[in-house]
Each structure stands twice: as structure tokens, then as C-alpha cells.
Coordinates of C-alpha atoms and ligand atoms in Angstrom, one line a residue:
M1 CA 15.8 -2.5 -26.1
V2 CA 12.3 -1.3 -26.6
Q3 CA 11.3 1.1 -23.8
P4 CA 8.0 0.1 -22.2
S5 CA 5.3 2.7 -22.7
E6 CA 3.8 2.0 -19.3
P7 CA 7.0 1.2 -17.3
E8 CA 5.5 1.0 -13.8
F9 CA 2.5 -1.1 -15.0
E10 CA 4.8 -3.4 -17.0
Q11 CA 7.0 -3.8 -13.9
A12 CA 4.1 -4.8 -11.7
L13 CA 2.7 -7.2 -14.4
N14 CA 6.1 -8.8 -14.8
E15 CA 6.6 -9.3 -11.1
V16 CA 3.3 -11.2 -10.8
Y17 CA 3.6 -13.2 -14.1
S18 CA 7.3 -14.2 -13.6
T19 CA 6.6 -15.6 -10.2
L20 CA 3.4 -17.4 -11.4
K21 CA 5.4 -18.9 -14.3
A22 CA 8.2 -20.0 -12.0
S23 CA 5.7 -22.0 -9.9
S24 CA 4.1 -25.2 -11.0
L25 CA 0.6 -23.7 -11.2
F26 CA 0.2 -23.7 -15.0
E27 CA 1.7 -27.3 -15.2
K28 CA -0.7 -28.6 -12.6
E29 CA -3.7 -26.5 -13.8
P30 CA -3.2 -25.2 -17.4
K31 CA -6.7 -23.5 -17.4
Y32 CA -5.2 -20.6 -15.4
L33 CA -2.9 -19.6 -18.3
K34 CA -5.9 -18.2 -20.2
V35 CA -6.6 -15.8 -17.3
L36 CA -3.3 -14.0 -17.8
D37 CA -4.4 -12.3 -21.0
V38 CA -7.8 -11.3 -19.6
V39 CA -6.9 -10.1 -16.1
Q40 CA -4.2 -7.6 -17.3
I41 CA -6.7 -5.4 -19.1
P42 CA -8.8 -3.1 -16.8
E43 CA -12.5 -3.6 -17.1
R44 CA -12.9 0.1 -17.5
I45 CA -10.8 3.3 -17.3
I46 CA -12.4 6.7 -16.7
Q47 CA -10.3 9.8 -17.6
F48 CA -11.6 13.3 -17.1
R49 CA -10.8 17.0 -16.9
V50 CA -10.8 18.8 -13.6
V51 CA -11.1 22.5 -13.9
W52 CA -11.0 24.5 -10.6
E53 CA -10.3 28.0 -9.3
N54 CA -7.2 28.9 -7.3
D55 CA -7.1 31.6 -4.6
N56 CA -6.2 34.2 -7.3
H57 CA -9.4 33.4 -9.1
E58 CA -7.5 31.9 -12.0
V59 CA -8.4 28.8 -13.9
E60 CA -6.4 25.7 -13.1
V61 CA -6.8 22.4 -14.9
N62 CA -5.7 18.9 -14.0
R63 CA -6.1 15.3 -15.2
G64 CA -8.4 13.0 -13.2
Y65 CA -8.6 9.2 -13.5
R66 CA -10.3 6.1 -12.1
V67 CA -9.1 2.7 -13.2
Q68 CA -11.8 0.1 -12.5
F69 CA -9.6 -2.9 -12.9
N70 CA -11.3 -6.0 -11.7
S71 CA -14.7 -6.6 -10.0
A72 CA -14.6 -10.4 -9.7
L73 CA -14.6 -10.4 -5.9
G74 CA -16.6 -7.3 -5.2
P75 CA -17.0 -3.5 -5.9
Y76 CA -13.9 -1.9 -7.2
K77 CA -11.8 -0.8 -4.2
G78 CA -8.6 1.2 -3.9
G79 CA -7.3 4.6 -3.1
L80 CA -7.0 8.0 -4.8
R81 CA -3.5 9.5 -5.2
F82 CA -2.9 13.2 -5.7
H83 CA 0.6 13.7 -7.0
P84 CA 2.3 15.4 -9.9
T85 CA 3.7 12.0 -11.0
V86 CA 0.3 10.4 -11.4
N87 CA -0.4 9.1 -14.9
L88 CA -2.0 6.0 -16.4
S89 CA 1.1 3.8 -16.0
I90 CA 1.2 4.5 -12.3
L91 CA -2.5 4.1 -11.7
K92 CA -2.6 0.8 -13.7
F93 CA 0.3 -0.6 -11.7
L94 CA -1.5 0.4 -8.5
G95 CA -4.8 -0.9 -9.6
F96 CA -3.3 -4.2 -10.8
E97 CA -1.5 -4.7 -7.4
Q98 CA -4.8 -3.8 -5.6
I99 CA -6.7 -6.7 -7.3
F100 CA -4.5 -9.3 -5.7
K101 CA -4.0 -7.4 -2.4
N102 CA -7.7 -7.1 -2.0
A103 CA -8.2 -10.8 -2.8
L104 CA -5.6 -11.6 -0.1
T105 CA -7.7 -9.8 2.6
G106 CA -10.3 -12.6 2.2
L107 CA -13.1 -9.9 2.0
N108 CA -15.4 -9.1 -0.9
I109 CA -13.6 -6.2 -2.7
G110 CA -12.5 -5.9 -6.3
G111 CA -9.5 -3.8 -7.4
G112 CA -9.3 -0.2 -8.6
K113 CA -7.2 3.0 -8.2
G114 CA -7.6 6.6 -9.2
G115 CA -6.3 10.1 -8.6
S116 CA -5.0 13.1 -10.3
D117 CA -1.7 14.9 -11.2
F118 CA -2.8 17.7 -8.9
N119 CA 0.0 18.7 -6.5
P120 CA -1.5 19.7 -3.1
K121 CA 1.8 20.8 -1.7
G122 CA 1.8 24.6 -1.1
R123 CA -1.9 24.9 -1.8
S124 CA -4.3 26.5 0.7
N125 CA -7.0 24.6 2.5
N126 CA -9.6 26.4 0.3
E127 CA -7.8 25.4 -2.9
I128 CA -7.7 21.8 -1.7
R129 CA -11.4 21.9 -1.0
R130 CA -12.2 23.5 -4.4
F131 CA -10.1 20.9 -6.2
C132 CA -11.8 18.0 -4.3
Y133 CA -15.2 19.3 -5.2
A134 CA -14.3 19.7 -8.9
F135 CA -12.7 16.2 -9.0
M136 CA -15.8 14.7 -7.4
R137 CA -18.1 16.5 -9.8
E138 CA -17.1 14.0 -12.5
L139 CA -16.0 11.0 -10.4
S140 CA -19.4 10.9 -8.6
R141 CA -21.1 9.5 -11.8
H142 CA -18.9 6.5 -11.8
I143 CA -18.8 5.3 -8.1
G144 CA -21.2 4.2 -5.4
Q145 CA -21.2 2.0 -2.3
D146 CA -22.0 -1.1 -4.5
T147 CA -20.0 -0.1 -7.5
D148 CA -16.7 1.5 -6.6
V149 CA -15.5 2.7 -3.2
P150 CA -12.3 4.9 -3.3
A151 CA -10.2 5.8 -0.3
G152 CA -7.0 7.7 0.4
D153 CA -3.4 7.1 -0.9
I154 CA -0.5 9.5 -1.2
N155 CA -1.6 13.1 -0.3
V156 CA -5.2 12.0 0.2
G157 CA -6.0 11.7 3.9
G158 CA -8.8 12.5 6.3
R159 CA -9.3 16.1 5.2
E160 CA -9.5 15.3 1.5
I161 CA -11.8 12.3 2.1
G162 CA -14.1 14.7 4.0
Y163 CA -14.3 17.2 1.1
L164 CA -14.8 14.4 -1.4
F165 CA -17.5 12.8 0.7
G166 CA -19.3 16.2 1.1
A167 CA -19.2 16.8 -2.6
Y168 CA -20.6 13.3 -3.4
K169 CA -23.4 13.8 -0.9
Q170 CA -24.4 17.1 -2.4
I171 CA -24.2 15.9 -6.0
R172 CA -25.9 12.6 -5.6
N173 CA -28.1 13.4 -2.6
S174 CA -27.0 10.2 -0.9
F175 CA -25.3 9.6 2.4
E176 CA -23.7 6.2 1.8
G177 CA -20.4 4.4 2.4
V178 CA -19.0 5.5 -1.0
L179 CA -15.5 6.3 0.4
T180 CA -13.5 4.8 3.2
G181 CA -11.2 6.5 5.6
K182 CA -14.1 8.7 6.7
G183 CA -14.3 10.8 9.8
L184 CA -15.3 8.9 13.0
T185 CA -18.6 10.8 13.4
W186 CA -19.9 10.2 9.9
G187 CA -19.2 6.6 9.1
G188 CA -15.5 6.1 9.5
S189 CA -14.0 3.1 11.2
L190 CA -11.8 3.2 14.2
I191 CA -8.2 2.1 13.5
R192 CA -8.5 2.9 9.8
P193 CA -5.8 5.6 10.0
E194 CA -3.5 3.2 11.9
A195 CA -4.4 0.1 9.8
T196 CA -1.7 0.0 7.1
G197 CA 1.2 0.6 9.5
F198 CA -0.1 -1.6 12.2
G199 CA -1.0 -4.4 9.7
L200 CA 2.5 -4.2 8.3
V201 CA 4.1 -4.7 11.7
Y202 CA 1.7 -7.5 12.5
Y203 CA 2.8 -9.2 9.3
V204 CA 6.5 -8.8 10.1
E205 CA 5.8 -10.3 13.5
Q206 CA 4.7 -13.4 11.8
Q207 CA 7.8 -13.4 9.6
I208 CA 10.1 -13.2 12.6
K209 CA 8.1 -15.8 14.5
Y210 CA 8.1 -18.3 11.5
A211 CA 11.8 -17.8 10.7
T212 CA 13.0 -18.1 14.3
K213 CA 10.5 -20.8 15.2
G214 CA 9.0 -18.5 17.8
K215 CA 12.2 -17.7 19.5
E216 CA 12.3 -14.0 18.5
D217 CA 10.1 -11.0 18.2
F218 CA 10.5 -7.2 17.7
T219 CA 12.3 -6.7 21.1
G220 CA 15.6 -5.0 20.6
K221 CA 15.4 -5.1 16.8
R222 CA 16.7 -2.1 14.8
V223 CA 14.1 -1.1 12.2
A224 CA 14.8 1.2 9.3
I225 CA 11.7 2.9 8.0
S226 CA 11.4 5.2 4.9
G227 CA 8.6 7.8 4.5
S228 CA 6.9 9.9 7.2
G229 CA 3.3 9.9 6.1
N230 CA 0.4 7.9 7.5
V231 CA 1.9 4.4 6.9
A232 CA 5.4 5.2 8.2
Q233 CA 4.0 7.0 11.3
Y234 CA 1.8 4.1 12.5
A235 CA 4.3 1.4 11.6
A236 CA 6.9 3.3 13.7
L237 CA 4.6 3.7 16.6
K238 CA 3.7 -0.1 16.6
V239 CA 7.4 -1.0 16.3
I240 CA 8.2 1.2 19.4
Q241 CA 5.2 -0.4 21.2
L242 CA 6.6 -3.9 20.6
G243 CA 10.1 -3.0 21.9
G244 CA 11.9 -2.3 18.6
K245 CA 14.0 0.8 17.7
V246 CA 13.1 2.9 14.7
V247 CA 16.4 4.2 13.4
S248 CA 15.2 6.2 10.3
L249 CA 12.3 8.1 8.7
S250 CA 12.4 10.1 5.5
D251 CA 10.6 12.4 3.1
S252 CA 11.1 13.5 -0.5
K253 CA 13.8 15.9 0.6
G254 CA 15.9 13.8 3.0
T255 CA 16.3 11.3 5.8
I256 CA 16.6 11.5 9.5
I257 CA 18.8 8.9 11.3
S258 CA 18.3 8.3 15.0
E259 CA 20.9 6.2 16.8
E260 CA 18.9 5.9 20.0
G261 CA 15.5 5.4 18.2
V262 CA 12.8 7.9 17.2
T263 CA 10.4 8.6 20.0
A264 CA 6.6 8.4 20.0
E265 CA 6.5 12.1 20.9
Q266 CA 8.6 12.9 17.8
I267 CA 6.3 10.9 15.6
A268 CA 3.3 12.9 16.9
V269 CA 5.1 16.1 16.0
I270 CA 5.8 14.8 12.5
G271 CA 2.2 13.7 12.1
K272 CA 0.8 17.1 12.9
A273 CA 3.4 19.0 10.7
K274 CA 3.0 16.7 7.7
I275 CA -0.7 17.7 7.3
A276 CA 0.6 21.1 6.5
F277 CA 3.2 19.6 4.1
K278 CA 6.2 20.7 6.2
S279 CA 9.5 19.0 5.5
L280 CA 11.4 16.9 8.0
E281 CA 14.3 19.4 7.7
E282 CA 11.9 22.0 9.2
I283 CA 10.1 19.7 11.6
I284 CA 13.3 18.6 13.4
K285 CA 13.7 22.1 14.7
D286 CA 10.8 21.3 17.1
P287 CA 11.9 21.0 20.9
A288 CA 10.9 17.3 20.7
F289 CA 14.1 16.8 18.8
E290 CA 16.4 18.6 21.3
T291 CA 16.4 15.9 24.0
H292 CA 16.6 13.1 21.5
P293 CA 18.6 14.5 18.6
V294 CA 18.6 13.0 15.1
K295 CA 21.0 13.4 12.1
Y296 CA 19.5 14.9 8.9
I297 CA 20.9 13.9 5.5
A298 CA 19.6 16.1 2.7
G299 CA 18.7 14.4 -0.6
A300 CA 19.1 10.9 0.7
R301 CA 17.0 7.8 1.2
P302 CA 17.8 5.9 4.4
W303 CA 19.0 2.5 3.2
I304 CA 22.7 3.1 2.8
H305 CA 22.9 5.3 5.9
V306 CA 21.2 3.3 8.6
G307 CA 24.1 1.1 9.8
Q308 CA 23.3 -2.3 11.2
V309 CA 19.6 -3.1 10.9
D310 CA 17.4 -6.2 11.4
V311 CA 14.3 -5.0 9.6
A312 CA 13.7 -2.6 6.7
L313 CA 10.2 -1.2 6.0
P314 CA 10.0 0.9 2.9
C315 CA 6.9 3.1 3.5
A316 CA 7.3 6.0 1.1
T317 CA 6.5 5.3 -2.6
Q318 CA 7.1 2.9 -5.5
N319 CA 10.7 2.0 -6.5
E320 CA 12.2 3.4 -3.4
V321 CA 14.8 0.6 -3.0
S322 CA 17.3 0.1 -5.8
G323 CA 19.4 -3.0 -6.4
D324 CA 22.5 -1.3 -4.9
E325 CA 20.5 -0.1 -1.8
A326 CA 19.2 -3.7 -1.4
K327 CA 22.8 -4.9 -1.4
A328 CA 23.7 -2.3 1.2
L329 CA 20.8 -3.5 3.4
V330 CA 22.0 -7.1 3.1
A331 CA 25.5 -6.0 4.0
A332 CA 24.0 -4.1 7.0
G333 CA 22.5 -7.4 8.2
V334 CA 18.9 -7.0 7.3
K335 CA 16.8 -10.1 7.8
Y336 CA 13.3 -9.0 7.1
V337 CA 12.2 -6.6 4.4
A338 CA 8.5 -5.8 4.2
E339 CA 6.9 -3.1 2.1
G340 CA 4.4 -0.6 3.5
S341 CA 4.5 1.2 0.2
N342 CA 3.1 -0.3 -3.1
M343 CA 6.0 -1.8 -5.2
G344 CA 8.5 -0.2 -2.9
S345 CA 11.3 -2.4 -4.3
T346 CA 12.6 -2.3 -7.9
Q347 CA 12.9 -5.6 -9.6
D348 CA 16.7 -5.5 -9.1
A349 CA 16.1 -5.1 -5.4
I350 CA 13.7 -8.0 -5.3
D351 CA 16.2 -10.1 -7.2
V352 CA 18.9 -9.3 -4.5
F353 CA 16.5 -10.2 -1.6
E354 CA 15.2 -13.3 -3.2
G355 CA 18.7 -14.4 -4.2
E356 CA 19.8 -14.1 -0.6
R357 CA 16.8 -16.1 0.6
L358 CA 17.5 -18.9 -1.9
A359 CA 21.2 -19.0 -1.0
T360 CA 20.3 -20.1 2.5
K361 CA 22.5 -23.0 3.4
S362 CA 20.7 -24.3 6.5
A363 CA 17.4 -23.6 8.1
S364 CA 19.1 -22.1 11.2
A365 CA 21.4 -19.8 9.2
P366 CA 20.2 -16.2 8.7
A367 CA 18.4 -15.4 5.4
V368 CA 16.8 -12.3 4.1
W369 CA 13.1 -12.6 3.8
Y370 CA 11.3 -10.2 1.5
A371 CA 7.5 -9.5 1.6
P372 CA 5.8 -7.6 -1.2
G373 CA 3.5 -4.7 -0.4
K374 CA 0.4 -6.4 -1.8
A375 CA 0.7 -8.8 1.1
S376 CA 2.4 -6.8 3.9
N377 CA 0.5 -3.5 3.4
A378 CA -2.9 -5.1 2.9
G379 CA -4.0 -4.0 6.4
G380 CA -5.2 -0.6 5.1
V381 CA -7.6 -1.8 2.6
L382 CA -8.6 -4.7 4.9
V383 CA -9.9 -2.2 7.5
S384 CA -11.5 -0.2 4.6
A385 CA -13.5 -3.3 3.8
L386 CA -14.4 -3.6 7.5
E387 CA -15.5 0.1 7.3
M388 CA -17.8 -0.9 4.3
G389 CA -19.2 -3.7 6.5
Q390 CA -19.9 -1.3 9.4
N391 CA -21.6 1.1 7.0
S392 CA -23.8 -1.6 5.6
Q393 CA -24.8 -2.5 9.2
R394 CA -25.0 1.2 10.1
I395 CA -23.0 0.6 13.3
Q396 CA -19.5 1.3 14.5
W397 CA -17.2 -1.3 16.0
T398 CA -14.9 -0.7 18.9
S399 CA -11.1 -0.1 18.4
E400 CA -10.5 -3.5 20.0
Q401 CA -12.9 -5.3 17.6
V402 CA -11.3 -3.7 14.5
D403 CA -7.7 -4.2 15.7
S404 CA -8.2 -7.8 16.6
E405 CA -9.9 -8.5 13.3
L406 CA -7.0 -6.8 11.5
H407 CA -4.5 -8.8 13.5
K408 CA -6.3 -12.1 12.9
R409 CA -6.6 -11.5 9.2
M410 CA -3.0 -10.4 8.7
I411 CA -2.0 -13.7 10.3
N412 CA -4.3 -15.6 7.9
L413 CA -3.0 -13.7 4.9
F414 CA 0.6 -14.5 5.9
E415 CA -0.2 -18.2 6.4
E416 CA -2.1 -18.3 3.1
S417 CA 1.0 -17.1 1.2
I418 CA 3.2 -19.7 2.9
K419 CA 0.7 -22.4 2.0
Y420 CA 0.6 -21.5 -1.7
A421 CA 4.3 -21.0 -1.9
T422 CA 5.0 -24.4 -0.4
Q423 CA 2.4 -26.1 -2.6
Y424 CA 3.5 -24.7 -5.9
S425 CA 7.2 -24.0 -5.4
K426 CA 9.7 -25.7 -7.8
E427 CA 12.7 -24.4 -5.8
S428 CA 15.2 -27.2 -5.1
N429 CA 16.7 -25.7 -1.9
K430 CA 14.5 -27.1 0.8
E431 CA 16.4 -25.2 3.5
S432 CA 15.3 -21.8 2.3
L433 CA 12.2 -20.1 3.6
P434 CA 9.2 -20.0 1.2
S435 CA 9.0 -17.1 -1.3
L436 CA 6.4 -14.7 0.1
V437 CA 6.3 -12.9 -3.3
M438 CA 5.4 -16.1 -5.1
G439 CA 3.0 -17.1 -2.3
A440 CA 1.1 -13.8 -2.3
N441 CA 0.8 -13.7 -6.1
L442 CA -0.4 -17.3 -6.3
A443 CA -2.9 -16.9 -3.4
G444 CA -4.4 -13.7 -4.8
F445 CA -4.4 -14.8 -8.4
V446 CA -6.1 -18.1 -7.9
K447 CA -8.9 -16.6 -5.9
V448 CA -9.5 -13.9 -8.5
A449 CA -9.2 -16.3 -11.4
D450 CA -11.7 -18.8 -9.9
A451 CA -14.3 -16.1 -9.5
M452 CA -13.7 -14.9 -13.1
F453 CA -14.3 -18.5 -14.3
D454 CA -17.5 -18.6 -12.2
H455 CA -18.7 -15.4 -13.8
G456 CA -17.9 -16.4 -17.3
D457 CA -15.2 -13.6 -17.7
V458 CA -13.0 -16.4 -19.0
W459 CA -13.6 -20.1 -19.7
A460 CA -11.7 -23.3 -20.0
Ligands
LIG501 N1 -4.3 3.3 -0.8 C1 -4.4 2.1 0.1 C2 -3.7 0.9 -0.6 O1 -2.8 1.1 -1.4 C3 -5.7 1.9 0.6 C4 -6.8 1.6 -0.3 C5 -8.2 1.5 0.3 O2 -8.4 1.5 1.5 O3 -9.2 1.3 -0.5 O4 -4.0 -0.2 -0.4

């Protein structure tokens, strides 16, 4: 077998194209076939050198990137990731996913992604600041509030956005909404830090409601979560608020399992310590873990260790659920799987979840219902687009306003996926729930493709 040269990007491409091809879209409307060749090539990729000085006054050098993938629906929009694994395959996969995710929000944002192979772990605050300034020295030529609006992603949070914004403002002499996830006193939106995690849980609420015909909600549900960064923290808090029990969290070194459920206080402790890149293994020495002890499993992901679960929310990184782990989750009774991470499930895992969904014998029998990140984690970028709107108006909305807009739009997005999946599905089992992966891909793709036709990027 030929090894793909961009494995993550080819995986993301295949996930979208295989579900579109399994639907009746191209039979009903063959003009859309032409879009496939065009939309898979980024409009532009910027690659650059980032030279910066570490605390020992030595030269350090990293690779910087911005993939400006598609601007059919608005300025390029998507996060920046700082991680040693960052390369073009990763950023093209993330940028490609972002196009359709952003389309699903119903707001005017195109798709992009960027970042660097810089590893901020173990770096001082001064080193992180100097890196951000050096990175923005080049990036600032290619972005702007109406061109391309980056945000955070893995290892890029409020602190990094602050330094990047400060650098942009100095270099361009322009105070503008060029980044989202900004501080609350200089143009940030309330609820932006919470948005991805909250939005994910709002989405799953709709899944539960739809599958049980309104009979169930999060009350009493056991919820396995991976990751312990921004997305995992706020997803966990919202689950607790809605009466569910968070039975796991994890980081790159290991997993914590909590039989009685992680507490909001423990999550606050994790949130603080993670800014300083502390590991869960160290964090659980805090007194907050004495009264409500957790089990720590080194080197493990949660999925095969969580015991009986109702909901699984992968919130760490790509390909964090393997086929075997998906089977273990099914055996553990999982009913709803929704990704807070981007492409959290491998194709093998998706095949397991989708296979279970299709095998449903009757509408009342339990089935596993999988939601891809591009739908279920869209709340983050959705509130980013609301932040752009507030910046254009030069006002700040209240938390209640932003949260209710997020909630409403996550419901719309869920219903849109159901509508498309139902309209274009060729599945013969009428008892099974609609495919949320097919529905999300169709809804996002058609919206982007129609705009590309309008602009003459592709023609029939
Ligand atoms: N990195 C986030 C995502 O994967 C947020 C992007 C944004 O807000 O622009 O969607």
C-alpha cells in the first residue's frame, strides 16, 4: 500500500468525501462533483521561519504556517496551534475541517488554520512572549480583520493571544479585531473561553433529546471526557451543572478516573495548573483531590478504563480514539459520542460507531450515535464569529446574550445536520438514527459549494 504523504489531511478528506459519495447528493445534483477537485486545494499557504531568542540568549528557530484554505463564506477563520507535531498535513486537515465547521455556524467565516512546531512546554513566560512576537512579525503581513482572523488552538490560549495581539498592534499600528479569544477589556467576548466546551454539551443535549424523544437529559449520566485543557474543562463544568457525572479526564501523560465524579473545585484547580503546563499526576496532589480521591493511570487514555458510561466526549487531540477503544466504549454501554477535539476518532473508530448506529433494530432500542467534531465542537469558532461581530460594532454583549446565541445556534446546527442526513441518505434501515457525520458534511459542503459557484471559483 502506498503510504499517504499527508496522512492526517488525507484522512480528513476521505471522511468528508466518502460520506458525500455515500449520499444521493451527486446523483440528484451532479454539478457538486466538480467542487470536490477545487475545494481540496487551499487558496493559499504561507510558510515562514521564526527566529527568536531564548532565556540563555541563544538563537532558536521554528517553522511557522498559515493555511488560508477557503474564503467563500468570509475571511479565513481558524486557530493557531503551537505543538511539536505541527506540520502541513496536520494544518491542512485542521483547515479543511474548519471550512465546513465554520459554514455550519451559519455565520460569515471562511476556513483557515495555522501555527508552529514550537513547543511551549517548559518555556518561561518571557520565552513565550518573545516567540509570539517573532511569529507575528511575519504573520502580521498576511492577516487582518477582513482578511484572516486567527484564534487559539492547542497551547494557544488567552496569554498567547495577548502577546500576538500586542505584536500585531505594534507592527501594523492598528487596533482591530484581528484575533479572537482576546482579553475582556480589549475586545474579547464573554463566554469565548467557555464556548467550545459549553457548545459541545448543548449539542449532546440535543442528541439525547432527539434519540429519547425528549424523555432523557444529562441527569445521572456517566460521562467520560479525555483531555484537561480549555475544551475538556468547560465541557466537564457544563455536564456537572446539568446533573451528569464526569468520570474521567486525561493529559498526554495519563488519565484520572473518578468513580464519584470530578468536582467543579477540582476542575478549577486543573485549569489554573494547566496554564503552567503541570501534569495531572502532579495536580492531583492538591488538597482538592483529598476529599474526593481519583485513580491515576499513567500512560493511558480513558476509554478502556472508564467502566460503564453513557456519553464519551473526546476533548484532547486528533486520532485519540482507536477502533479497539471504540469497541470498548460500545461494550461499556456508550450511547452518545461527540468530539470536542478535531477529528478525535480514527476512521476505524468512526466505522465502529456508525456500524452500531446502522445495526439498530428498532427505534426504541439503544444505538450509538456519533457526532464529528466539525459539528459538535463548532461552538468555539461560533463565539469567535460573534466576537468579530462585537468588534465591528465596537460593543460588548452580556454573557447571557452570548450564551443564548451559542445555545440557539448549536440547536440550529444539529437540526441542519439531521435535515441534510434525512434528505440525502440512501441507508435502508429506517429504524436507525440519521448519520450526523453525513449530515454535517453535507450541510457544510453544500453551503460552501453554492458560494463558490456564485463567486465563479467553480462553474457548472
Ligand atoms: N481552534 C478552534 C477550532 O478548532 C477555534 C477556532 C477559532 O475560534 O477561530 O475550531
